Tab-separated table of C-alpha atoms in Angstrom:
chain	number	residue	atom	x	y	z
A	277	UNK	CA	-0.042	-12.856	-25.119
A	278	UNK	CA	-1.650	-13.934	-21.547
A	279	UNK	CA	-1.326	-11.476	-18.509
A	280	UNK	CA	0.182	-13.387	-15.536
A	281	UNK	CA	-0.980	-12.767	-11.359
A	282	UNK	CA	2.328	-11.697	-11.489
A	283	UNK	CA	2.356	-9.430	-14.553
A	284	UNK	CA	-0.494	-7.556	-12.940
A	285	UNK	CA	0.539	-7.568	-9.241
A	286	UNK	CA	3.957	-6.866	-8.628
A	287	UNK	CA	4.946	-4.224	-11.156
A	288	UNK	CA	1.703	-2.383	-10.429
A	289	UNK	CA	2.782	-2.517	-6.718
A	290	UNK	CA	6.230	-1.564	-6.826
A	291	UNK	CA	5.647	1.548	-9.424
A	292	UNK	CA	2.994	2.592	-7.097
A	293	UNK	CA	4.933	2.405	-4.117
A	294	UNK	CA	7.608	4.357	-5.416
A	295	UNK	CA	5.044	7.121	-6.203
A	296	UNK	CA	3.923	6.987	-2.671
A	297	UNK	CA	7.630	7.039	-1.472
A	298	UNK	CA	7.805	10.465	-3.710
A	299	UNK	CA	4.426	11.650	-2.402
A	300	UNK	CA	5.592	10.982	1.157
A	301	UNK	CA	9.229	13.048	0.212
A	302	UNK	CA	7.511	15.839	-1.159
A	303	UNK	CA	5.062	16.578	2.064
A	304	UNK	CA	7.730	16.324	4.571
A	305	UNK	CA	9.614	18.775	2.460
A	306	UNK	CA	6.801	20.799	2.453
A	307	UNK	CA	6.750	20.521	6.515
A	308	UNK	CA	10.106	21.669	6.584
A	309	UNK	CA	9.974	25.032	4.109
A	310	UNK	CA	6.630	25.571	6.214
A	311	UNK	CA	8.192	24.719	9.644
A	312	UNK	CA	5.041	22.432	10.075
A	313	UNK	CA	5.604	20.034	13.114
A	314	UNK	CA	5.807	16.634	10.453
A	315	UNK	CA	3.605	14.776	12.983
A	316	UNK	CA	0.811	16.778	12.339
A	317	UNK	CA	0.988	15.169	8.582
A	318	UNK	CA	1.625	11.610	10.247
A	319	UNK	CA	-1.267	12.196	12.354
A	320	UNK	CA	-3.842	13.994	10.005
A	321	UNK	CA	-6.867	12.605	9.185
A	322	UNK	CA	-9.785	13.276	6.667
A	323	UNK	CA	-12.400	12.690	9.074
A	324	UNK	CA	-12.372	12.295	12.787
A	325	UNK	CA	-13.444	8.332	12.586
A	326	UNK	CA	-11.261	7.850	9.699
A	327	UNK	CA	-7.527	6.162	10.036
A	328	UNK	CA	-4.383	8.626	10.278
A	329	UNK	CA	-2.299	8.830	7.663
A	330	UNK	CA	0.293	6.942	9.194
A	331	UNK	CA	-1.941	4.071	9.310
A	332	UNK	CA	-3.332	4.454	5.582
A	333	UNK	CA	0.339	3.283	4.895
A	334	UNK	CA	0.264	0.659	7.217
A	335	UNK	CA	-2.989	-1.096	6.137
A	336	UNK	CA	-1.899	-0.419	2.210
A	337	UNK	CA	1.638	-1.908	2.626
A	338	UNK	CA	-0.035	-4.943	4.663
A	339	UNK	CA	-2.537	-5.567	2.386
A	340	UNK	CA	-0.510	-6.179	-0.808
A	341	UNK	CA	3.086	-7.925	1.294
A	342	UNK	CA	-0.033	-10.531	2.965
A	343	UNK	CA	-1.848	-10.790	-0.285
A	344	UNK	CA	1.408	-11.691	-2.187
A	345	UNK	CA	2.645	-13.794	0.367
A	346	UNK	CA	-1.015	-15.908	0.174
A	347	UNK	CA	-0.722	-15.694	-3.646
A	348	UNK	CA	2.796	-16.779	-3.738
A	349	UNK	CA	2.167	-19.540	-1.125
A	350	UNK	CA	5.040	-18.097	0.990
A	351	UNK	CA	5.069	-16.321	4.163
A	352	UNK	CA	5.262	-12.420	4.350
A	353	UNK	CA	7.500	-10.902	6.339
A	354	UNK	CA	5.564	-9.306	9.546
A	355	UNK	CA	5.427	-5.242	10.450
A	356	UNK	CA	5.252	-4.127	13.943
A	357	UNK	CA	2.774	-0.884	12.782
A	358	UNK	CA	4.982	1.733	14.718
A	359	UNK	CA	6.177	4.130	12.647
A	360	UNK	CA	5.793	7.574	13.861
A	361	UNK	CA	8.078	9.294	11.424
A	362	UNK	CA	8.535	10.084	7.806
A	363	UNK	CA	11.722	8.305	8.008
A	364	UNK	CA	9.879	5.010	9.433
A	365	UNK	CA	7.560	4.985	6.960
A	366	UNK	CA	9.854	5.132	4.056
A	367	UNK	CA	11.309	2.271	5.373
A	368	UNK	CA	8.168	0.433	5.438
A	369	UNK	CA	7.793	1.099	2.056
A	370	UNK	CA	10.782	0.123	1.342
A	371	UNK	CA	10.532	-3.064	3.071
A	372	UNK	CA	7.645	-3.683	0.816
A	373	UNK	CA	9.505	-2.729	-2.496
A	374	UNK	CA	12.307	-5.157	-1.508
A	375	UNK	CA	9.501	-7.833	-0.211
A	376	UNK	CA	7.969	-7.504	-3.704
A	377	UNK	CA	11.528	-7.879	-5.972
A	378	UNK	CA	11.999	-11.114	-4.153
A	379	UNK	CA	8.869	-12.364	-5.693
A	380	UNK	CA	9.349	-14.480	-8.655
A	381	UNK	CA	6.576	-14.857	-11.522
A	382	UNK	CA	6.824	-18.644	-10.985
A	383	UNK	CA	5.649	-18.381	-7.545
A	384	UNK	CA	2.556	-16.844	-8.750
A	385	UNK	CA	1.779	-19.305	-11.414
A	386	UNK	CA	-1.467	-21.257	-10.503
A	387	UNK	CA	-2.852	-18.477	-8.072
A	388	UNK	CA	-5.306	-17.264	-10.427
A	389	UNK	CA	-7.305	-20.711	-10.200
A	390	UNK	CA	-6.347	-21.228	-6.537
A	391	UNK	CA	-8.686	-20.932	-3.565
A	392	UNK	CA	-7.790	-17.823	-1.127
A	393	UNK	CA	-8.884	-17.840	2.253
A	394	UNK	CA	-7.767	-16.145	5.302
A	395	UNK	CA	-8.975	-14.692	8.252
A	396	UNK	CA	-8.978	-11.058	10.034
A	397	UNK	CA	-9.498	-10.918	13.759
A	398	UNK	CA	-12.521	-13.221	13.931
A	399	UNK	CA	-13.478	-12.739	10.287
A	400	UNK	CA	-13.115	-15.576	7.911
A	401	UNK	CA	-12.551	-14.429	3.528
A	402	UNK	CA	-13.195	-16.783	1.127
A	403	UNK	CA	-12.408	-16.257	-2.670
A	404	UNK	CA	-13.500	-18.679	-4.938
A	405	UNK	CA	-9.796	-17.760	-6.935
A	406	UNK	CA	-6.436	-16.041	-6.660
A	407	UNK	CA	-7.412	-13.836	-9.752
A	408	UNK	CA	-10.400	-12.437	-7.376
A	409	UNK	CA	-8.443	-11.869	-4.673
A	410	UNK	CA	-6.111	-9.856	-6.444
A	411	UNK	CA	-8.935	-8.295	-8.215
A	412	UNK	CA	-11.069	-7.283	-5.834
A	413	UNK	CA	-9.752	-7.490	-2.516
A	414	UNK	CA	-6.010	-6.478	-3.293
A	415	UNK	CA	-5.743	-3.739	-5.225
A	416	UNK	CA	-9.242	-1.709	-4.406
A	417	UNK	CA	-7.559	-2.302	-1.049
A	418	UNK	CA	-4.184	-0.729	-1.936
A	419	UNK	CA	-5.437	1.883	-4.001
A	420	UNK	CA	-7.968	3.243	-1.207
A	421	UNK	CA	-5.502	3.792	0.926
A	422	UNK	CA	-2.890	5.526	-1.666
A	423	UNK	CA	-5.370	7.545	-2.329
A	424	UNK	CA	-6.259	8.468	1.241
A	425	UNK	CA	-2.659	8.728	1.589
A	426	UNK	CA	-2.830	11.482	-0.892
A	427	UNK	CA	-5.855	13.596	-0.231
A	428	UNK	CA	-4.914	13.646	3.591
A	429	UNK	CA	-1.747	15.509	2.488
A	430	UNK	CA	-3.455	17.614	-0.200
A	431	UNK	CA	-5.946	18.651	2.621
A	432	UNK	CA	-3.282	19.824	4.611
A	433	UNK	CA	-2.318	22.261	1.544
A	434	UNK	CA	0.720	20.168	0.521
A	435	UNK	CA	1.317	20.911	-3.414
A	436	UNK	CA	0.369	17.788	-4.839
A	437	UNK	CA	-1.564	17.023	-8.079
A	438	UNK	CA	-2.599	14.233	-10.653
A	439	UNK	CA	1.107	14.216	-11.830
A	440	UNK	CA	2.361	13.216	-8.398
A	441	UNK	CA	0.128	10.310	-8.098
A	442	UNK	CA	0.188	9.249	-12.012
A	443	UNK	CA	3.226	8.409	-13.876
A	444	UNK	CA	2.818	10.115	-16.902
């Protein structure tokens, strides 16, 4: 039995979201039983010249709804990046998830062999393949910025651990 683009990609995404989603829940519950403004969580960062979280989620949700859409030869649905809240960014994620059902295993067929190429501000990427692209652009991508996601709101002493961020 063959792993598909699709097999790889979209479960991965939308089981990963959802644990974000949770991770997300359980800090601005934390906020609350704290009485922590929640913006300070939105707005934390890990370093001063490193993104907020609020952005982490931003870049990670963009990066795998543009990826698919390239993969899938369709276009993505576009994000304004304004979300302020805990709220907003549930919906984002959300968004995403829903984004992601739509996508059907036969739009993915081919992308593995398929030439990716887009471009970022004035940036041009080239991948000789889909399977690549997914590879190593996508999901180091996505996973950076879960994980940022995470240790910004472990910094700021919200209870979270390897069982939060792994389905076990």
């Amino acid at each position: 039995m063959t792993l598909s683009m699709y097999d790889i990609s979209i479960p991965l995404f939308i089981n990963n979201f959802n644990i974000l989603s949770r991770i997300l829940l359980k800090a601005e519950r934390h906020a609350e039983k704290r009485k922590i403004d929640k913006s300070v969580f939105i707005n934390a960062r890990l370093y001063p010249d490193m993104l907020p979280l609020s952005k982490q989620i931003q870049i990670g949700t963009d990066m795998v709804r543009l990826g698919i859409g390239r993969l899938a030869e369709i276009k993505a649905p576009s994000f304004a990046d304004d979300e302020v809240t805990f709220s907003e960014l549930q919906k984002r994620l959300n968004k995403t998830i829903s984004f992601l059902k739509k996508i059907k295993e036969k739009q993915m067929d081919g992308s593995e062999i398929r030439e990716i190429e887009f471009k970022i501000r004035k940036r041009t990427f080239k991948f000789k393949n889909g399977q690549a692209y997914l590879c190593n652009w996508i999901i180091p991508h996505f996973f950076f910025h879960m994980t940022t996601t995470y240790d910004i709101l472990r910094a700021n002493g919200v209870n979270l651990g390897k069982r939060d961020f792994v389905k076990m």
